[in-house]
GROMACS .gro file of C-alpha atoms in nm:
model
  184
    1MET     CA    1  -6.520  11.356  -1.842
    2ILE     CA    2  -6.304  11.057  -1.945
    3SER     CA    3  -6.003  11.133  -2.159
    4VAL     CA    4  -5.925  10.951  -2.484
    5SER     CA    5  -5.617  10.794  -2.330
    6MET     CA    6  -5.827  10.665  -2.038
    7LEU     CA    7  -6.076  10.510  -2.285
    8LYS     CA    8  -5.788  10.347  -2.473
    9PHE     CA    9  -5.650  10.211  -2.144
   10ARG     CA   10  -5.993  10.065  -2.043
   11PHE     CA   11  -6.036   9.913  -2.391
   12LEU     CA   12  -5.690   9.760  -2.376
   13MET     CA   13  -5.751   9.618  -2.026
   14GLY     CA   14  -6.088   9.478  -2.131
   15SER     CA   15  -5.935   9.315  -2.439
   16CYS     CA   16  -5.656   9.162  -2.232
   17SER     CA   17  -5.908   9.028  -1.981
   18LEU     CA   18  -6.112   8.865  -2.259
   19ILE     CA   19  -5.803   8.705  -2.409
   20LEU     CA   20  -5.695   8.571  -2.069
   21LEU     CA   21  -6.044   8.438  -1.991
   22SER     CA   22  -6.077   8.263  -2.325
   23ALA     CA   23  -5.728   8.115  -2.293
   24CYS     CA   24  -5.808   7.982  -1.947
   25SER     CA   25  -6.147   7.839  -2.036
   26SER     CA   26  -6.064   7.675  -2.367
   27GLU     CA   27  -5.964   7.310  -2.350
   28THR     CA   28  -5.702   7.170  -2.578
   29THR     CA   29  -5.854   6.932  -2.831
   30THR     CA   30  -5.654   6.659  -2.995
   31LEU     CA   31  -5.725   6.414  -3.273
   32HIS     CA   32  -5.785   6.056  -3.161
   33TYR     CA   33  -5.809   5.758  -3.396
   34LEU     CA   34  -6.071   5.523  -3.261
   35THR     CA   35  -6.033   5.252  -3.522
   36PRO     CA   36  -5.764   5.146  -3.769
   37ILE     CA   37  -5.788   5.173  -4.147
   38VAL     CA   38  -5.915   4.838  -4.276
   39THR     CA   39  -5.851   4.702  -4.627
   40GLY     CA   40  -5.933   4.376  -4.800
   41GLN     CA   41  -6.131   4.198  -5.069
   42VAL     CA   42  -6.467   4.019  -5.051
   43LEU     CA   43  -6.529   3.703  -5.255
   44ASP     CA   44  -6.818   3.458  -5.292
   45LYS     CA   45  -6.709   3.145  -5.103
   46THR     CA   46  -6.853   2.903  -5.359
   47THR     CA   47  -6.764   3.073  -5.688
   48GLU     CA   48  -6.455   3.261  -5.560
   49GLN     CA   49  -6.572   3.560  -5.767
   50PRO     CA   50  -6.546   3.919  -5.635
   51ILE     CA   51  -6.864   4.063  -5.486
   52SER     CA   52  -6.926   4.430  -5.563
   53ASP     CA   53  -7.130   4.674  -5.354
   54VAL     CA   54  -7.075   4.489  -5.025
   55SER     CA   55  -7.126   4.724  -4.731
   56ILE     CA   56  -6.833   4.746  -4.489
   57ILE     CA   57  -6.954   4.939  -4.184
   58TYR     CA   58  -6.820   5.059  -3.848
   59THR     CA   59  -7.091   5.317  -3.794
   60SER     CA   60  -7.313   5.524  -4.020
   61SER     CA   61  -7.032   5.779  -4.041
   62ALA     CA   62  -6.755   5.528  -4.119
   63SER     CA   63  -6.853   5.294  -4.397
   64THR     CA   64  -6.764   5.202  -4.751
   65THR     CA   65  -6.859   4.954  -5.022
   66THR     CA   66  -6.653   4.716  -5.229
   67ASP     CA   67  -6.564   4.806  -5.587
   68LYS     CA   68  -6.632   4.588  -5.893
   69ASP     CA   69  -6.333   4.367  -5.800
   70GLY     CA   70  -6.448   4.324  -5.439
   71PHE     CA   71  -6.178   4.550  -5.289
   72PHE     CA   72  -6.244   4.799  -5.010
   73ARG     CA   73  -6.069   5.053  -4.791
   74LEU     CA   74  -6.255   5.149  -4.475
   75PRO     CA   75  -6.131   5.479  -4.333
   76ALA     CA   76  -6.048   5.513  -3.965
   77ILE     CA   77  -6.293   5.679  -3.731
   78GLU     CA   78  -6.130   5.988  -3.590
   79ILE     CA   79  -6.262   6.228  -3.330
   80LYS     CA   80  -6.141   6.561  -3.196
   81SER     CA   81  -6.182   6.558  -2.823
   82SER     CA   82  -6.042   6.722  -2.514
   83SER     CA   83  -6.048   6.391  -2.332
   84THR     CA   84  -5.955   6.035  -2.423
   85ASP     CA   85  -6.197   5.919  -2.158
   86ASP     CA   86  -6.530   6.040  -2.295
   87TRP     CA   87  -6.828   5.811  -2.341
   88GLU     CA   88  -6.872   5.871  -2.717
   89SER     CA   89  -6.510   5.774  -2.787
   90LYS     CA   90  -6.545   5.450  -2.594
   91GLN     CA   91  -6.869   5.357  -2.770
   92LEU     CA   92  -6.729   5.422  -3.117
   93SER     CA   93  -6.396   5.251  -3.054
   94GLU     CA   94  -6.572   4.938  -2.931
   95SER     CA   95  -6.804   4.914  -3.230
   96ASP     CA   96  -6.794   4.608  -3.455
   97MET     CA   97  -6.709   4.608  -3.822
   98THR     CA   98  -6.989   4.453  -4.027
   99VAL     CA   99  -6.954   4.303  -4.376
  100TYR     CA  100  -7.302   4.290  -4.530
  101LYS     CA  101  -7.454   4.206  -4.868
  102LYS     CA  102  -7.816   4.116  -4.934
  103ASP     CA  103  -7.859   3.741  -4.997
  104TYR     CA  104  -7.530   3.662  -4.814
  105LYS     CA  105  -7.450   3.570  -4.454
  106SER     CA  106  -7.308   3.877  -4.279
  107LYS     CA  107  -6.986   3.878  -4.082
  108ASP     CA  108  -6.932   4.095  -3.773
  109TYR     CA  109  -6.577   4.148  -3.650
  110TRP     CA  110  -6.500   4.278  -3.303
  111ASN     CA  111  -6.286   4.589  -3.356
  112PHE     CA  112  -6.034   4.506  -3.084
  113GLY     CA  113  -6.011   4.144  -3.197
  114LEU     CA  114  -5.839   4.249  -3.521
  115PRO     CA  115  -5.457   4.230  -3.516
  116ARG     CA  116  -5.316   4.568  -3.613
  117ILE     CA  117  -5.010   4.674  -3.805
  118LYS     CA  118  -4.824   5.000  -3.755
  119ALA     CA  119  -4.864   5.222  -4.062
  120LYS     CA  120  -4.547   5.283  -4.262
  121ARG     CA  121  -4.621   5.641  -4.367
  122ALA     CA  122  -4.670   5.932  -4.130
  123SER     CA  123  -4.967   6.052  -4.339
  124GLU     CA  124  -5.157   5.735  -4.248
  125VAL     CA  125  -5.342   5.656  -3.929
  126PRO     CA  126  -5.110   5.495  -3.674
  127GLU     CA  127  -5.264   5.149  -3.729
  128TYR     CA  128  -5.427   4.953  -4.006
  129VAL     CA  129  -5.562   4.605  -4.065
  130HIS     CA  130  -5.534   4.421  -4.395
  131MET     CA  131  -5.806   4.154  -4.386
  132GLY     CA  132  -5.687   3.976  -4.699
  133ILE     CA  133  -5.986   3.792  -4.846
  134ILE     CA  134  -6.321   3.777  -4.670
  135TYR     CA  135  -6.534   3.493  -4.805
  136LEU     CA  136  -6.911   3.527  -4.783
  137ASP     CA  137  -7.156   3.237  -4.803
  138LYS     CA  138  -7.489   3.272  -4.980
  139LEU     CA  139  -7.795   3.253  -4.756
  140PRO     CA  140  -8.004   2.938  -4.789
  141ASP     CA  141  -8.296   2.966  -5.031
  142GLY     CA  142  -8.613   3.108  -4.879
  143VAL     CA  143  -8.448   3.304  -4.594
  144GLN     CA  144  -8.646   3.622  -4.539
  145LEU     CA  145  -8.470   3.951  -4.475
  146GLU     CA  146  -8.604   3.968  -4.118
  147ASP     CA  147  -8.446   3.626  -4.043
  148ASN     CA  148  -8.109   3.717  -4.192
  149TYR     CA  149  -7.963   3.802  -3.848
  150LYS     CA  150  -7.986   3.432  -3.750
  151TYR     CA  151  -7.716   3.357  -4.004
  152ASN     CA  152  -7.471   3.632  -3.905
  153GLU     CA  153  -7.125   3.515  -3.808
  154TYR     CA  154  -6.969   3.699  -3.513
  155ILE     CA  155  -6.591   3.684  -3.490
  156GLU     CA  156  -6.444   3.804  -3.160
  157ASP     CA  157  -6.080   3.726  -3.215
  158MET     CA  158  -5.881   3.711  -3.535
  159SER     CA  159  -5.529   3.582  -3.555
  160TYR     CA  160  -5.276   3.573  -3.833
  161CYS     CA  161  -5.312   3.275  -4.066
  162GLN     CA  162  -5.072   2.989  -4.006
  163SER     CA  163  -4.880   2.852  -4.305
  164ASN     CA  164  -5.122   2.559  -4.336
  165GLN     CA  165  -5.442   2.768  -4.312
  166SER     CA  166  -5.661   2.905  -4.589
  167GLN     CA  167  -5.876   3.213  -4.539
  168LYS     CA  168  -6.150   3.024  -4.720
  169GLU     CA  169  -6.163   2.770  -4.437
  170VAL     CA  170  -6.056   2.974  -4.132
  171ASN     CA  171  -6.124   3.333  -4.023
  172CYS     CA  172  -5.768   3.462  -4.015
  173ILE     CA  173  -5.564   3.753  -4.147
  174PRO     CA  174  -5.264   3.707  -4.378
  175LEU     CA  175  -4.926   3.791  -4.233
  176PRO     CA  176  -4.799   4.140  -4.318
  177ASP     CA  177  -4.530   4.158  -4.587
  178GLY     CA  178  -4.187   4.080  -4.448
  179VAL     CA  179  -4.319   3.924  -4.125
  180ASP     CA  180  -4.294   3.555  -4.044
  181HIS     CA  181  -4.487   3.344  -3.794
  182GLU     CA  182  -4.202   3.365  -3.545
  183ALA     CA  183  -4.235   3.745  -3.528
  184VAL     CA  184  -4.605   3.741  -3.438
   0.00000   0.00000   0.00000
């Protein structure tokens, strides 16, 4: 017959073994930001009026729409992972940002082609991009939805606007506050 103290000892040893096994087998997960926060405003290129309800999309899980004044704030894609080298992280971090509105030409921006700024507050994601104004052109009359892709504009590399450039004419990003052209 097993004594009560022997049962307590076996229970304690079994509990310790479980704790050690779970500690050894669990991987440490950390939070990774795959994309920056992106902000900006979308205007009609001809009328220069704000466009509401424009879709700004990284993926189906990271998207937003513009408000009545054309402003948007696209949250960063974040992932908890035990590895920075997993396939899903690479796929998501390399995804394009699409600016889409029915009856307008879409713009697709390569995520890594966007110049980033370090966030000023610790509560923010480490990087963000302020796009300034994104101008969208209306599609030509008679373009069917299935042909819309032919009019998409793909932008691989964005740079900061030079002092003589207008965002209406060139795909560029305004300089961050307090930064001059010499610093970038």
